[in-house]
Coordinates of N, CA and C in Angstrom, one line a residue:
M1151 N -66.7 -38.8 -20.8 CA -67.1 -38.6 -19.2 C -66.3 -39.7 -18.8
V1152 N -66.1 -41.0 -19.6 CA -65.1 -42.1 -19.2 C -63.5 -41.2 -19.5
A1153 N -62.9 -40.5 -20.2 CA -62.0 -40.2 -20.5 C -61.7 -39.0 -19.3
S1154 N -62.5 -37.8 -18.9 CA -62.3 -37.0 -17.8 C -62.5 -37.5 -16.6
T1155 N -63.3 -38.9 -16.4 CA -62.9 -39.5 -15.1 C -61.2 -40.0 -15.0
G1156 N -60.9 -40.8 -15.7 CA -59.7 -41.6 -16.0 C -58.8 -40.2 -15.8
V1157 N -58.8 -39.0 -16.7 CA -57.8 -38.0 -16.3 C -57.7 -37.8 -15.0
A1158 N -58.7 -37.3 -14.2 CA -58.9 -37.1 -12.9 C -58.0 -37.7 -11.9
E1159 N -58.8 -39.0 -12.6 CA -57.9 -40.3 -11.2 C -56.1 -40.4 -11.6
V1160 N -55.5 -40.0 -12.9 CA -54.3 -40.1 -12.9 C -53.7 -38.7 -12.2
L1161 N -54.3 -37.9 -12.4 CA -54.2 -36.5 -11.7 C -53.9 -36.7 -10.5
L1162 N -54.7 -37.2 -9.7 CA -55.0 -37.2 -8.4 C -53.8 -38.3 -8.0
A1163 N -53.6 -39.2 -8.6 CA -52.2 -40.2 -8.3 C -51.0 -39.4 -8.4
L1164 N -50.8 -38.2 -9.4 CA -49.7 -37.8 -9.3 C -49.5 -36.7 -8.8
K1165 N -50.7 -36.2 -7.9 CA -50.6 -35.2 -7.0 C -49.9 -36.0 -5.3
I1166 N -50.7 -37.3 -5.7 CA -50.1 -38.0 -4.1 C -48.7 -38.3 -4.5
A1167 N -48.3 -39.2 -5.3 CA -46.9 -39.3 -5.5 C -45.9 -38.3 -5.3
F1168 N -46.4 -36.8 -5.8 CA -45.6 -35.7 -5.6 C -45.5 -35.6 -4.1
L1169 N -46.8 -35.3 -3.7 CA -46.6 -35.4 -2.1 C -45.8 -36.7 -1.3
V1170 N -45.9 -37.5 -1.7 CA -44.7 -38.6 -0.9 C -43.5 -38.2 -1.4
L1171 N -43.0 -38.0 -2.3 CA -41.9 -37.5 -2.6 C -41.4 -36.4 -2.2
L1172 N -42.0 -35.5 -2.2 CA -41.6 -34.5 -1.1 C -41.6 -34.5 0.3
Y1173 N -42.2 -35.7 0.9 CA -42.3 -35.9 2.5 C -41.3 -36.6 2.7
L1174 N -40.7 -37.7 1.9 CA -39.6 -38.4 2.2 C -38.2 -37.4 2.2
F1175 N -38.2 -36.6 0.8 CA -37.3 -35.4 0.7 C -36.7 -34.9 2.2
V1176 N -38.0 -34.1 2.7 CA -38.0 -33.2 4.0 C -37.3 -34.3 4.9
V1177 N -38.2 -35.5 4.7 CA -37.5 -36.5 5.9 C -35.7 -37.2 6.0
R1178 N -35.5 -36.7 4.5 CA -33.9 -37.0 4.2 C -33.1 -36.2 4.9
V1179 N -33.7 -34.8 4.6 CA -32.6 -33.6 4.6 C -32.7 -33.2 6.1
I1180 N -33.8 -33.7 7.0 CA -33.9 -33.6 8.5 C -32.8 -34.8 9.1
R1181 N -33.1 -35.8 8.6 CA -32.0 -37.0 9.0 C -30.5 -36.3 8.9
S1182 N -30.1 -36.2 7.5 CA -28.8 -35.8 7.1 C -28.4 -34.7 8.0
A1183 N -28.9 -33.9 8.2 CA -28.8 -32.6 9.3 C -28.7 -32.9 10.3
G1184 N -29.2 -33.6 11.1 CA -29.4 -34.5 12.4 C -27.8 -35.0 12.5
R1185 N -27.4 -35.9 11.5 CA -26.5 -36.7 11.6 C -24.8 -36.1 11.6
E1186 N -24.9 -34.8 10.9 CA -23.5 -34.1 10.8 C -23.2 -34.1 12.2
P1187 N -21.7 -34.1 11.8 CA -20.8 -34.4 13.1 C -20.7 -32.6 13.7
Q1188 N -20.7 -32.3 14.7 CA -20.8 -31.5 15.5 C -19.6 -30.7 15.4
A1189 N -18.5 -29.8 15.1 CA -17.5 -29.3 15.3 C -17.2 -28.9 16.5
P1190 N -15.9 -29.8 17.3 CA -15.3 -28.9 18.3 C -15.3 -27.6 18.5
S1191 N -15.7 -27.3 19.7 CA -15.5 -25.9 19.9 C -13.7 -25.9 20.6
Q1192 N -13.4 -24.4 20.0 CA -12.1 -23.9 20.0 C -12.2 -23.4 21.6
D1193 N -11.2 -23.4 22.6 CA -10.9 -23.0 23.4 C -9.7 -21.6 22.7
S1194 N -9.8 -20.6 23.2 CA -9.0 -19.2 22.9 C -8.0 -19.8 23.6
M1195 N -6.6 -19.4 23.3 CA -5.3 -19.5 23.9 C -4.8 -18.1 24.0
I1196 N -4.8 -17.4 25.5 CA -4.2 -16.2 25.9 C -2.9 -16.5 26.3
L1197 N -1.7 -15.8 26.0 CA -0.3 -15.9 26.3 C 0.0 -14.5 27.1
T1198 N 0.5 -15.2 28.4 CA 1.0 -13.4 28.6 C 2.0 -12.7 27.9
P1199 N 2.7 -11.8 28.0 CA 3.8 -11.2 27.5 C 5.4 -12.1 27.6
A1200 N 5.1 -12.9 28.7 CA 6.3 -13.8 28.5 C 6.6 -14.8 28.1
A1201 N 5.2 -15.8 27.9 CA 5.0 -16.8 27.1 C 5.2 -16.3 25.8
A1202 N 4.5 -15.2 25.3 CA 4.8 -14.9 23.8 C 6.5 -14.1 23.7
A1203 N 6.7 -14.2 24.7 CA 8.2 -13.4 24.3 C 9.1 -14.8 24.0
A1204 N 8.8 -15.8 25.2 CA 9.7 -17.1 24.8 C 9.4 -17.7 23.8
A1205 N 7.7 -17.8 23.2 CA 7.6 -18.5 21.9 C 7.7 -17.7 20.8
G1206 N 8.9 -16.4 20.9 CA 9.5 -15.7 19.9 C 8.2 -14.7 19.0
L1207 N 7.2 -14.8 19.8 CA 6.3 -13.6 19.4 C 6.4 -12.2 20.1
R1208 N 6.8 -11.4 19.4 CA 6.6 -10.0 20.1 C 6.0 -9.3 19.4
R1209 N 5.5 -7.6 19.9 CA 4.8 -7.2 19.9 C 5.7 -6.0 18.6
G1210 N 4.7 -5.9 17.5 CA 5.3 -4.6 16.2 C 6.5 -5.4 15.8
T1211 N 7.1 -4.7 15.0 CA 8.3 -5.2 14.2 C 9.5 -4.7 14.9
P1212 N 10.2 -5.8 14.7 CA 11.9 -6.3 15.2 C 12.4 -4.3 14.3
A1213 N 13.5 -3.9 15.2 CA 14.3 -2.9 14.8 C 15.1 -3.3 13.5
R1214 N 14.8 -2.7 12.6 CA 15.4 -3.0 11.4 C 16.9 -2.2 11.3
R1215 N 18.1 -2.6 11.1 CA 19.2 -1.9 10.8 C 18.9 -1.6 9.7
S1216 N 19.8 0.0 9.6 CA 19.8 0.6 8.3 C 21.3 -0.1 6.9
V1217 N 20.8 0.0 6.1 CA 21.4 -0.8 5.3 C 22.1 0.6 3.9
R1218 N 23.1 0.2 3.7 CA 23.2 1.4 2.9 C 24.4 0.7 1.3
L1219 N 24.6 1.2 0.2 CA 25.4 1.5 -0.8 C 26.8 1.9 -0.7
V1220 N 27.9 1.6 -0.7 CA 29.3 2.1 -0.7 C 30.0 2.2 -2.1
V1221 N 30.1 2.9 -2.9 CA 30.6 2.9 -4.1 C 32.0 2.7 -3.9
Q1222 N 32.7 1.4 -4.3 CA 33.9 1.2 -4.1 C 34.9 1.3 -5.6
R1223 N 34.4 0.9 -6.4 CA 34.8 1.6 -8.0 C 33.8 1.7 -9.3
S1224 N 34.0 2.8 -9.9 CA 33.0 3.1 -10.7 C 33.5 4.1 -11.6
P1225 N 33.1 3.9 -13.2 CA 33.4 5.1 -14.2 C 32.6 6.0 -13.8
S1226 N 31.1 6.2 -13.3 CA 30.8 7.0 -13.3 C 30.3 7.9 -11.8
L1227 N 30.4 7.1 -10.7 CA 30.1 7.5 -9.3 C 31.4 7.8 -8.7
E1228 N 31.1 8.8 -8.0 CA 32.2 8.9 -6.7 C 33.0 7.9 -6.3
E1229 N 34.2 7.4 -6.0 CA 34.2 6.3 -4.9 C 34.2 7.0 -3.4
G1230 N 33.4 6.4 -2.6 CA 33.0 6.6 -1.3 C 32.2 7.1 -1.4
A1231 N 31.0 7.3 -2.1 CA 29.6 7.9 -2.4 C 28.5 6.8 -1.5
E1232 N 28.0 6.8 -1.0 CA 27.0 6.5 0.1 C 25.6 6.5 -0.8
F1233 N 24.9 5.2 -0.3 CA 22.9 5.2 -1.0 C 22.8 4.4 -0.4
P1234 N 22.2 5.5 0.9 CA 21.0 4.7 1.7 C 19.8 3.8 1.1
L1235 N 19.3 2.6 2.0 CA 18.5 2.1 1.2 C 17.3 2.1 2.4
N1236 N 16.1 2.6 1.4 CA 14.9 2.4 2.8 C 14.0 1.5 1.8
S1237 N 12.5 1.7 2.6 CA 12.0 0.4 2.1 C 11.1 0.7 0.4
A1238 N 11.5 1.7 -0.3 CA 11.1 1.6 -1.6 C 12.4 0.9 -2.0
P1239 N 12.1 0.2 -3.4 CA 12.8 -0.8 -4.1 C 13.8 0.3 -5.0
V1240 N 15.3 0.2 -4.7 CA 16.3 0.9 -5.6 C 16.4 0.3 -7.2
T1241 N 16.1 1.1 -8.6 CA 16.7 0.0 -9.6 C 18.1 1.0 -9.9
V1242 N 18.7 0.0 -10.3 CA 20.2 0.7 -10.6 C 20.3 0.4 -12.2
G1243 N 20.8 1.3 -13.2 CA 21.1 1.2 -14.3 C 21.6 2.5 -15.0
R1244 N 22.1 2.4 -16.5 CA 22.1 3.4 -17.2 C 20.9 4.6 -17.2
G1245 N 20.1 4.1 -17.7 CA 18.8 5.0 -17.8 C 18.5 5.9 -16.8
G1246 N 18.3 7.2 -17.0 CA 17.5 8.3 -16.0 C 16.7 7.9 -15.4
Q1247 N 15.8 7.1 -15.9 CA 14.9 6.9 -15.1 C 14.6 5.8 -14.0
N1248 N 16.1 5.4 -13.6 CA 16.6 4.5 -12.4 C 16.9 5.3 -11.2
D1249 N 17.2 4.7 -10.3 CA 17.2 5.8 -8.9 C 18.6 5.9 -8.8
L1250 N 19.4 4.9 -9.3 CA 21.2 4.7 -9.1 C 21.1 5.0 -10.5
V1251 N 21.6 6.5 -11.0 CA 22.0 6.3 -12.5 C 23.4 6.4 -12.5
L1252 N 23.8 5.0 -13.3 CA 25.2 4.8 -13.7 C 25.6 5.3 -15.5
D1253 N 25.2 6.3 -15.8 CA 25.1 6.9 -16.9 C 26.3 6.9 -17.8
G1254 N 28.0 6.4 -17.0 CA 28.9 6.5 -17.6 C 29.4 4.7 -17.5
D1255 N 28.9 4.3 -17.5 CA 28.8 2.6 -17.0 C 28.4 2.1 -18.6
E1256 N 29.6 1.7 -19.4 CA 29.0 1.4 -20.8 C 28.7 -0.5 -20.6
F1257 N 28.7 -0.7 -19.5 CA 28.6 -2.3 -19.2 C 27.2 -2.8 -18.7
A1258 N 27.2 -1.4 -18.1 CA 25.7 -1.6 -17.6 C 24.2 -1.4 -18.5
S1259 N 23.1 -2.0 -18.1 CA 21.8 -2.2 -19.3 C 21.5 -0.7 -18.4
A1260 N 20.2 -0.3 -19.5 CA 19.4 0.8 -19.0 C 18.5 0.4 -17.7
R1261 N 18.3 -0.7 -17.5 CA 17.5 -1.3 -16.6 C 18.3 -2.4 -16.2
H1262 N 18.9 -2.1 -15.1 CA 20.3 -3.3 -15.0 C 19.6 -4.4 -13.7
A1263 N 19.6 -3.6 -12.4 CA 19.4 -4.5 -11.7 C 18.4 -3.4 -10.6
R1264 N 17.9 -4.2 -9.4 CA 16.9 -3.7 -8.4 C 17.1 -4.6 -7.2
I1265 N 17.2 -3.8 -6.2 CA 17.3 -3.6 -4.9 C 16.5 -3.4 -4.1
E1266 N 16.1 -4.0 -3.0 CA 14.8 -3.7 -2.0 C 15.4 -4.3 -0.8
L1267 N 14.6 -3.7 0.5 CA 14.7 -3.8 1.4 C 13.4 -4.9 2.1
R1268 N 13.4 -6.1 2.7 CA 12.7 -7.0 2.9 C 12.5 -7.0 4.3
G1269 N 11.4 -7.7 5.3 CA 11.5 -8.2 6.3 C 12.8 -9.0 7.1
D1270 N 13.5 -9.6 6.0 CA 15.1 -10.4 6.8 C 15.9 -9.9 5.8
G1271 N 16.2 -8.5 5.3 CA 17.3 -7.5 4.9 C 17.2 -7.4 3.4
A1272 N 18.8 -6.8 2.8 CA 18.4 -7.0 1.7 C 18.5 -7.6 0.5
W1273 N 17.8 -7.5 -0.6 CA 17.9 -8.2 -1.6 C 18.1 -7.4 -2.8
V1274 N 19.0 -8.8 -4.2 CA 18.8 -8.1 -5.6 C 18.3 -8.8 -6.4
Q1275 N 18.0 -8.2 -7.3 CA 17.3 -9.0 -8.5 C 17.6 -8.5 -9.8
D1276 N 18.3 -8.9 -10.5 CA 19.1 -9.2 -12.2 C 17.7 -8.9 -12.6
L1277 N 17.4 -7.5 -13.7 CA 16.1 -7.2 -14.4 C 16.7 -7.5 -15.8
D1278 N 16.9 -8.9 -15.7 CA 17.5 -9.4 -17.2 C 18.6 -8.4 -18.2
S1279 N 19.2 -8.0 -17.1 CA 20.5 -7.2 -17.9 C 21.2 -8.0 -19.0
T1280 N 22.5 -7.1 -19.7 CA 23.3 -8.1 -20.6 C 24.2 -8.6 -20.4
N1281 N 24.8 -7.7 -19.9 CA 26.1 -8.6 -18.9 C 25.8 -9.3 -17.5
G1282 N 24.8 -9.2 -16.7 CA 24.4 -9.7 -15.6 C 24.8 -9.0 -14.0
T1283 N 24.2 -9.6 -13.1 CA 24.5 -8.6 -11.8 C 25.2 -9.6 -11.3
Y1284 N 26.5 -9.6 -10.2 CA 27.0 -10.3 -9.6 C 27.6 -9.4 -8.4
V1285 N 26.6 -10.9 -7.4 CA 27.2 -10.4 -5.5 C 28.6 -11.5 -5.4
N1286 N 29.7 -10.9 -5.1 CA 31.2 -11.3 -4.4 C 31.6 -12.4 -5.4
G1287 N 31.4 -12.2 -7.0 CA 32.0 -12.6 -7.9 C 30.9 -13.8 -8.2
S1288 N 29.8 -14.3 -8.2 CA 29.0 -15.1 -8.5 C 27.6 -14.2 -9.2
R1289 N 27.3 -14.8 -10.3 CA 26.2 -14.3 -11.1 C 24.7 -14.7 -10.3
V1290 N 24.0 -13.7 -10.4 CA 22.8 -13.7 -9.6 C 21.8 -14.2 -10.6
A1291 N 21.1 -15.4 -10.1 CA 19.7 -15.8 -10.4 C 18.9 -15.6 -10.0
G1292 N 17.6 -15.0 -10.3 CA 16.7 -14.8 -9.3 C 17.2 -13.7 -8.4
A1293 N 16.3 -13.9 -7.2 CA 16.5 -12.7 -6.2 C 17.5 -13.3 -5.5
Q1294 N 18.6 -12.7 -5.0 CA 19.4 -13.2 -4.1 C 19.8 -12.3 -2.6
R1295 N 19.6 -13.1 -1.4 CA 20.1 -12.1 -0.4 C 21.7 -11.2 -0.4
L1296 N 21.5 -9.9 0.3 CA 23.1 -9.5 0.0 C 23.1 -8.9 1.7
G1297 N 24.1 -9.7 2.0 CA 25.0 -9.2 3.5 C 25.9 -8.6 3.8
A1298 N 25.8 -7.8 5.1 CA 26.9 -7.1 5.6 C 28.8 -7.5 4.9
G1299 N 29.0 -6.4 4.1 CA 30.4 -6.9 3.3 C 30.3 -7.3 2.0
D1300 N 29.3 -7.7 2.0 CA 29.1 -8.1 0.1 C 29.2 -6.9 -1.1
V1301 N 30.1 -7.6 -2.0 CA 30.2 -6.5 -3.1 C 29.4 -7.1 -4.4
L1302 N 28.4 -5.7 -4.4 CA 27.0 -6.3 -5.6 C 27.9 -5.2 -6.8
R1303 N 28.1 -6.0 -7.8 CA 28.7 -5.1 -9.2 C 27.3 -5.5 -10.3
V1304 N 27.6 -4.2 -10.9 CA 26.8 -3.9 -11.6 C 27.4 -3.2 -12.8
G1305 N 27.4 -3.7 -14.0 CA 28.4 -3.4 -15.3 C 29.9 -3.3 -14.4
E1306 N 30.6 -2.3 -14.6 CA 31.7 -2.1 -14.3 C 32.0 -1.3 -12.2
T1307 N 30.7 -1.1 -12.1 CA 30.6 -0.8 -10.9 C 30.4 -1.6 -10.0
D1308 N 31.2 -1.2 -8.5 CA 31.3 -2.4 -7.5 C 30.7 -1.1 -6.5
L1309 N 29.6 -1.6 -5.6 CA 28.8 -1.5 -4.4 C 29.2 -2.4 -3.7
R1310 N 29.7 -2.1 -2.2 CA 29.7 -2.7 -0.9 C 28.5 -2.1 -0.4
V1311 N 27.9 -3.4 0.7 CA 26.6 -3.4 1.4 C 27.3 -3.0 2.7
E1312 N 26.8 -2.1 3.2 CA 27.0 -2.1 4.7 C 25.8 -1.7 5.6
E1313 N 26.2 -2.5 6.5 CA 25.0 -2.3 7.6 C 25.0 -1.4 8.6
V1314 N 24.4 -0.5 9.0 CA 24.9 0.5 10.1 C 23.7 0.1 11.3

């Protein structure tokens, strides 16, 4: 009987301690939620079309000039041949899987270079070719932007960049 009375008192003390801790936890959570700083409300900013144009924001995409490659000299392509660039990337090389095939150019790799149009113009990237890709006589490292009049050299083929 003495043992059961002692156990009952211990269990009652544990219940009271648990309730006190639970009460303190709830009070702490409520206080911390009340102290949290409120985010300042953001006002929306609506610009008139004239103000948006002055800020350089225009509706839609700017008109992009078309770009084409013109063959200056090549052992496999006819001089003066034109290859327009569009939104799809163009691969250049000796292999038949390329968009622009240089099958008679022994200095071009199977997959030599990739040319693509981006928002700011045409870009070329060498695809780890053996002999490298050159723009105006300088070897391309990484991606390089092409400008109007630039001469792109892939193997023994020279392609001039023209904007129309």
